[in-house]
Coordinates of C-alpha atoms and ligand atoms in Angstrom, one line a residue:
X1 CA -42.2 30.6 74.3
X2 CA -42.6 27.9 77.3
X3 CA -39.7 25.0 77.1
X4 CA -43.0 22.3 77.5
X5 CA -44.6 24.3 74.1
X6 CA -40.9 24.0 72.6
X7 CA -40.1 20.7 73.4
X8 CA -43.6 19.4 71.9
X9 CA -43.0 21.8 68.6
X10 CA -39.2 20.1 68.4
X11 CA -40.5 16.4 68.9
X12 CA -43.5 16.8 66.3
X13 CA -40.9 18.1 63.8
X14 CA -38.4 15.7 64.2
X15 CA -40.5 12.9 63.9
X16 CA -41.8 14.9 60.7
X17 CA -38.4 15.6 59.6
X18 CA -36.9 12.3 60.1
X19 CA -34.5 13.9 62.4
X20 CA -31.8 12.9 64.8
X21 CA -30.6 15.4 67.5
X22 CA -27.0 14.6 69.3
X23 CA -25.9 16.9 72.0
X24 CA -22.4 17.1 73.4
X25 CA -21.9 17.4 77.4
X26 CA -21.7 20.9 77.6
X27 CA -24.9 21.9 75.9
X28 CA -27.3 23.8 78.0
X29 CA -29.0 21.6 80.2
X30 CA -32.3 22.3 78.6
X31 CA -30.6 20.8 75.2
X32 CA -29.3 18.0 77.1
X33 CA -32.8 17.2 78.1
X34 CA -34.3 16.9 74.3
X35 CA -30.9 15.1 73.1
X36 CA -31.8 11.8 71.5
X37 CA -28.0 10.5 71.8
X38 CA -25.6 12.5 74.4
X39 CA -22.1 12.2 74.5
X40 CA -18.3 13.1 73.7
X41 CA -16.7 13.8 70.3
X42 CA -15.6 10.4 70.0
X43 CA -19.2 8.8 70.7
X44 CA -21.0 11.4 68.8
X45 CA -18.9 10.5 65.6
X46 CA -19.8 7.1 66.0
X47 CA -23.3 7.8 66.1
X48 CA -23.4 10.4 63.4
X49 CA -21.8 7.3 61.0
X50 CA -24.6 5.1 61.8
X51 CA -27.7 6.9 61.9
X52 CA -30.8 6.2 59.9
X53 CA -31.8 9.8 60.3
X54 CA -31.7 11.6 57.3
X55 CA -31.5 14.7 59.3
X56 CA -28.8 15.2 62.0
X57 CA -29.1 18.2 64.2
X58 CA -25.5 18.8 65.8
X59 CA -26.6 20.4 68.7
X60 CA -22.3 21.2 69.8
X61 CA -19.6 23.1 68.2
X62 CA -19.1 23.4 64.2
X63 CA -16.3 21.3 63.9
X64 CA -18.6 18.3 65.7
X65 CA -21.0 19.3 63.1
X66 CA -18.2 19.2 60.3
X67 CA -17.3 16.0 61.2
X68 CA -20.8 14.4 61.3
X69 CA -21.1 16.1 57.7
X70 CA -17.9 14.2 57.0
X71 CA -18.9 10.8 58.3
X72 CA -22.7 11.3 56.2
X73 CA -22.4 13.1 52.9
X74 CA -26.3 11.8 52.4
X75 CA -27.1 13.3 55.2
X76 CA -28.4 16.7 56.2
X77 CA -26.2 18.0 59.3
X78 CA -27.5 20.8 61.0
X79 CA -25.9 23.5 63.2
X80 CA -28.9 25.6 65.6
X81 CA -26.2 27.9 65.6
X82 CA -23.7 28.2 63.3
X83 CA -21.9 30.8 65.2
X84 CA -20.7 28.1 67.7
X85 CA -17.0 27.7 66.9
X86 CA -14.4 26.3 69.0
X87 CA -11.3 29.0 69.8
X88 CA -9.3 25.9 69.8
X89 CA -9.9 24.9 66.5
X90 CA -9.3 28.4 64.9
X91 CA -5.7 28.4 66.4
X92 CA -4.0 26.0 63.4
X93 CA -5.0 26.9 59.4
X94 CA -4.4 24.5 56.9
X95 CA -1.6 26.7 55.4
X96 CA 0.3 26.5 58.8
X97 CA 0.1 23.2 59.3
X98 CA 1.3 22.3 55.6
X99 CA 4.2 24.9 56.8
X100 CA 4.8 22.6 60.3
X101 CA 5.3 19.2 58.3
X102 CA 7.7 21.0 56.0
X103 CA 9.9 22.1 58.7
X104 CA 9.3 18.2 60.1
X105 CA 9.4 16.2 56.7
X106 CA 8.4 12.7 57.4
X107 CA 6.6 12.9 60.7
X108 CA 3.0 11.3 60.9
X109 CA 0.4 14.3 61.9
X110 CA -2.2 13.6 64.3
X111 CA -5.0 16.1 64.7
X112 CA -7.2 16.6 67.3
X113 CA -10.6 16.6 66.2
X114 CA -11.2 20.0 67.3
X115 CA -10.0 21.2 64.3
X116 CA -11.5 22.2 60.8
X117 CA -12.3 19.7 57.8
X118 CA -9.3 21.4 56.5
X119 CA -7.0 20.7 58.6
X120 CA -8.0 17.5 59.3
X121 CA -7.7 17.2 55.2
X122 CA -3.3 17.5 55.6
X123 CA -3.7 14.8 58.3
X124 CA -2.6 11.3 58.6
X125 CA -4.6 10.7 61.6
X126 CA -7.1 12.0 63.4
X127 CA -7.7 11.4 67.3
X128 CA -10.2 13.0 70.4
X129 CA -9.6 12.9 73.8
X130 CA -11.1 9.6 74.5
X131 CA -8.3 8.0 71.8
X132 CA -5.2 9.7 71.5
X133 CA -3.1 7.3 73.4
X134 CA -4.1 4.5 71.3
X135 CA -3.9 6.3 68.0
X136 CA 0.2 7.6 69.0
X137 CA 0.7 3.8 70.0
X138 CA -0.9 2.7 66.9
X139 CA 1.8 4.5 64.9
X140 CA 5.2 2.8 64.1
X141 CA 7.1 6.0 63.7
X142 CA 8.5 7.3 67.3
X143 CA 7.8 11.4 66.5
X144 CA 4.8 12.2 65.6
X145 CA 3.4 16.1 64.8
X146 CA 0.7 16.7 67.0
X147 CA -2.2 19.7 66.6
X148 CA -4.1 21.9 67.8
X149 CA -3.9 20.8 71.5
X150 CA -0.4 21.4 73.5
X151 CA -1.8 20.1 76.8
X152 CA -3.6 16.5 74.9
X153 CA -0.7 16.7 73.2
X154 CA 1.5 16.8 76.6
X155 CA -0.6 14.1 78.1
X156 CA -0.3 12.0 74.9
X157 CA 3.2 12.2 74.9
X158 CA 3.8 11.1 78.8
X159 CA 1.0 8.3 78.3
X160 CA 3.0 6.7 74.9
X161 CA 6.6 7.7 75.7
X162 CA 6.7 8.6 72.0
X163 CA 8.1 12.3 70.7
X164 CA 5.2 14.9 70.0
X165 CA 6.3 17.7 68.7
X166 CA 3.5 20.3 69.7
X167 CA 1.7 22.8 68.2
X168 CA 0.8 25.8 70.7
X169 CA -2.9 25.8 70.3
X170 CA -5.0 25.0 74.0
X171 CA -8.8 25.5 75.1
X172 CA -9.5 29.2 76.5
X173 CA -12.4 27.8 79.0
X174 CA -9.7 24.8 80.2
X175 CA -6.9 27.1 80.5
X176 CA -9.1 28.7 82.8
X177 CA -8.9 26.0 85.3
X178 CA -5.6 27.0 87.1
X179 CA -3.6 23.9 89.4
X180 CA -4.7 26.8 92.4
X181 CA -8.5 25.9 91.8
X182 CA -8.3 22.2 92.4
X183 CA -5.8 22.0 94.9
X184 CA -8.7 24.8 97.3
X185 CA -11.2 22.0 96.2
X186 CA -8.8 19.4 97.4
X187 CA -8.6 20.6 100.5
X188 CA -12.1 21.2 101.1
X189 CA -13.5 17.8 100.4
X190 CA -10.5 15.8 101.6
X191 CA -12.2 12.7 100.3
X192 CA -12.7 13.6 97.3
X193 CA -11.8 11.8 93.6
X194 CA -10.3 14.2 91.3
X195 CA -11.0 14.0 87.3
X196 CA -9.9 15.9 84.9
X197 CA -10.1 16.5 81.0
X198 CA -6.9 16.3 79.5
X199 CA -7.4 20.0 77.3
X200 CA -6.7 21.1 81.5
X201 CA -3.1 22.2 81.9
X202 CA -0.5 19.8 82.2
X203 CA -0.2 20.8 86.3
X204 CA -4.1 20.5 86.6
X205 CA -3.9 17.0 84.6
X206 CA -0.7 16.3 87.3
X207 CA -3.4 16.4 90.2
X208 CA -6.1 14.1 89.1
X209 CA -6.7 10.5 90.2
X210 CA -8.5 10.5 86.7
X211 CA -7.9 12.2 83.0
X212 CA -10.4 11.7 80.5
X213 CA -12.9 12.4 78.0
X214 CA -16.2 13.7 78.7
X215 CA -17.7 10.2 78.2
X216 CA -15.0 9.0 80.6
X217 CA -16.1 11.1 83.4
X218 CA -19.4 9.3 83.6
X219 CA -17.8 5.8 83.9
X220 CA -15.1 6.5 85.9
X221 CA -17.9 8.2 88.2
X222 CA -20.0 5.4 88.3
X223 CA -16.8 3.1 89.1
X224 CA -15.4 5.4 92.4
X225 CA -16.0 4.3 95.4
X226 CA -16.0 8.4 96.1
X227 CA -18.9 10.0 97.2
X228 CA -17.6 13.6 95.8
X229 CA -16.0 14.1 93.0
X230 CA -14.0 17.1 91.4
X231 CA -14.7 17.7 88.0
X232 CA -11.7 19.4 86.1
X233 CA -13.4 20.5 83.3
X234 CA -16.0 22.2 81.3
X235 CA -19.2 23.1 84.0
X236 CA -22.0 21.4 81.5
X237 CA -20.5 18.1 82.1
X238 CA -21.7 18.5 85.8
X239 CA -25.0 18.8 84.9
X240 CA -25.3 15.1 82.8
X241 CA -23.1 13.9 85.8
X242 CA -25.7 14.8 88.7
X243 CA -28.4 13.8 86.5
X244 CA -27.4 10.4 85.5
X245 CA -25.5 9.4 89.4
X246 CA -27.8 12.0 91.9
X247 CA -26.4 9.6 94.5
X248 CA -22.7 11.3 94.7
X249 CA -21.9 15.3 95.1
X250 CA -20.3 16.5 92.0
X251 CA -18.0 19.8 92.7
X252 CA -16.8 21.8 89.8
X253 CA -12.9 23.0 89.8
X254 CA -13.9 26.3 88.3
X255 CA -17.4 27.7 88.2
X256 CA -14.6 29.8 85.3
X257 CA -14.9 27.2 82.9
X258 CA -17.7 27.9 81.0
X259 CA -17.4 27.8 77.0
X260 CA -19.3 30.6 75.5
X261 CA -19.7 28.9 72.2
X262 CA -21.3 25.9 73.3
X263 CA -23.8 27.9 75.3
X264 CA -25.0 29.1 72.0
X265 CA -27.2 26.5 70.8
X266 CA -30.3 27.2 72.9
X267 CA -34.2 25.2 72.6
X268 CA -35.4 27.8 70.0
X269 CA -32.6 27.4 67.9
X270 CA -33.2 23.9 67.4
X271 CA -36.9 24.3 66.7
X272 CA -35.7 27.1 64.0
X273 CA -33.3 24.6 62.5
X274 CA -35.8 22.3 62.0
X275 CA -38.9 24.6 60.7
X276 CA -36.4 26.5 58.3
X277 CA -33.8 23.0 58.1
X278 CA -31.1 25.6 58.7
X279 CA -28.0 25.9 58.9
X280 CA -26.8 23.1 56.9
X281 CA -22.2 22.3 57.0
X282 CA -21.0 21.2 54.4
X283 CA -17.8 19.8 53.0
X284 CA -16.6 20.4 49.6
X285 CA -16.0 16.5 48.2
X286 CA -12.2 17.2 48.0
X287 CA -11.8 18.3 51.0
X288 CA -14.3 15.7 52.5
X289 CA -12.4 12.4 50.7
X290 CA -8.8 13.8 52.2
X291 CA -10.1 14.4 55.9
X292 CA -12.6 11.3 56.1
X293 CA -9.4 9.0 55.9
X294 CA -7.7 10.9 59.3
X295 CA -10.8 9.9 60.8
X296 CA -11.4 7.0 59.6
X297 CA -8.3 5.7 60.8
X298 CA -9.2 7.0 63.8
X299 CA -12.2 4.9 63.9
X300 CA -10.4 1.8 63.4
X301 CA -7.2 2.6 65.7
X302 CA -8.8 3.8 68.8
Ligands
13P1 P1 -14.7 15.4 74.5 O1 -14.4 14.8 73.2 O2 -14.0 14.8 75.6 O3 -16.2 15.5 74.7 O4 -14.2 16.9 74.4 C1 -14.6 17.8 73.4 C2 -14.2 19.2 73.8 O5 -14.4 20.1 73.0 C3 -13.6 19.4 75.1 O6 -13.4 20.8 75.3
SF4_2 FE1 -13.3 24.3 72.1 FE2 -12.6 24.5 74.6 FE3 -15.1 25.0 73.9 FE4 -14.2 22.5 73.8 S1 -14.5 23.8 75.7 S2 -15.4 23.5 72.3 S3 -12.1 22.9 73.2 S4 -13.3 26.2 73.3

């Protein structure tokens, strides 16, 4: 089927449907395009807590979805494709975490959102890449367990001064962006700003004017005076950067970093999720209650 036939089919339907569709900055760019609301895990969860929709289709990874089923229990949340997981998120169970605090009795835990509802559920605090400085500094205690992320976690901990003790999770498609890559970019666009998301490797965050969240790429781009700009992260990002700032030449560290998983969610899948209003995520209430307060204290710190 033609995208302009697609597009018309998903826009009917939505309308029909009552539906919402928020896209993270690494969809396709074709799922960018039909997004009603774009942005990072931080701004999405915001806007999944205050939509009037009664249908949200997550077009991002599960756990994004998870957590917009978290924040809207009256809601239908909708995955296009409910294979979409994030490596990162699979790297820390709830029975291993539970097992971390023990062997750390007393410590806060503060869990990056790319993580499951469960794990979020044994969590004092939840946090994203946009907030984790503020959520460590809003804490009184000075060591504080942090998971999934080593390298946020890193970054976190040289930002507050505070004690994280780390858990040895990381992002497969940052990891990929090796300290190598950006200093070759470096040198061929002498000029250039460097930005980078803080999942990169602590030496990759070393060499960045900038380190942020998706969402913070696009105003810290706006604010350079810069006309190129390395981008140290995931390659979709580059394509919401050129399209909202054409004026400047965004460079990508690593063509490399490409996640798989958020490449899933495709035009047709979203038409399918909303003809056949699959696949729903749910979140059993116990679970839902436990996690809800991580995040909302997330919401309210940072
Ligand atoms: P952001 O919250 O910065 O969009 O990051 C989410 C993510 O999965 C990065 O890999
Ligand atoms: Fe997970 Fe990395 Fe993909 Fe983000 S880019 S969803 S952290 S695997």
């Amino acid at each position: 089927m033609h995208n302009e036939k697609l597009i018309r089919d998903i826009v009917k339907l939505k309308k029909d449907r009552n539906a919402v569709i928020l896209v993270h900055n690494y969809q396709l760019p074709e799922v960018q395009d039909i997004g009603d609301i774009l942005g990072d895990s931080l701004g999405l969860s915001r806007e999944a807590a205050k939509t009037k929709a009664e249908v949200v289709v997550f077009c991002g990874v599960h756990f994004m979805a998870e957590t917009a089923a978290l924040l809207c229990p009256d809601k239908k949340v909708l995955i296009p494709d409910p294979l979409s997981g994030c490596p990162m998120a699979d790297m820390i169970t709830a029975e291993q975490l539970r097992a971390f605090k023990k062997e750390h009795p007393g410590a806060p835990v503060v869990t990056y959102v790319n993580s499951s509802a469960e794990v979020k559920a044994e969590s004092d605090y939840c946090c994203t890449s946009a907030n984790s400085v503020q959520v460590v500094n809003s804490i009184e205690e000075d060591t504080v367990l942090f998971v999934p992320d080593k390298y946020l976690g890193a970054y976190t901990a040289q930002k507050t001064g505070k004690k994280l003790i780390l858990w040895d999770g990381y992002c497969p498609t940052h990891a990929k962006i090796l300290p190598e890559h950006v200093l070759a970019k470096k040198n061929e666009y002498p000029g250039a700003l460097v930005m980078a998301h803080p999942e990169c490797r602590q030496e990759v965050c070393g060499l960045a004017d900038v380190v942020c969240s998706t969402e913070g790429f696009i105003a810290h781009s706006r604010k350079a005076k810069n006309k190129e700009i390395i981008v140290a992260t995931e390659v979709g990002m580059l394509y919401r950067l050129k399209k909202l700032i054409p004026e400047k030449n965004f460079i990508p560290a690593s063509e490399a970093a490409v996640c798989p998983n958020m490449k899933k969610n495709t035009l047709e899948k979203v038409l399918w999720s909303l003809q056949d209003m699959k696949t729903e995520v749910k979140v059993s209430d116990d679970i839902r209650v436990r996690a809800k307060k991580a995040i909302d204290r997330m919401l309210t710190a940072g």
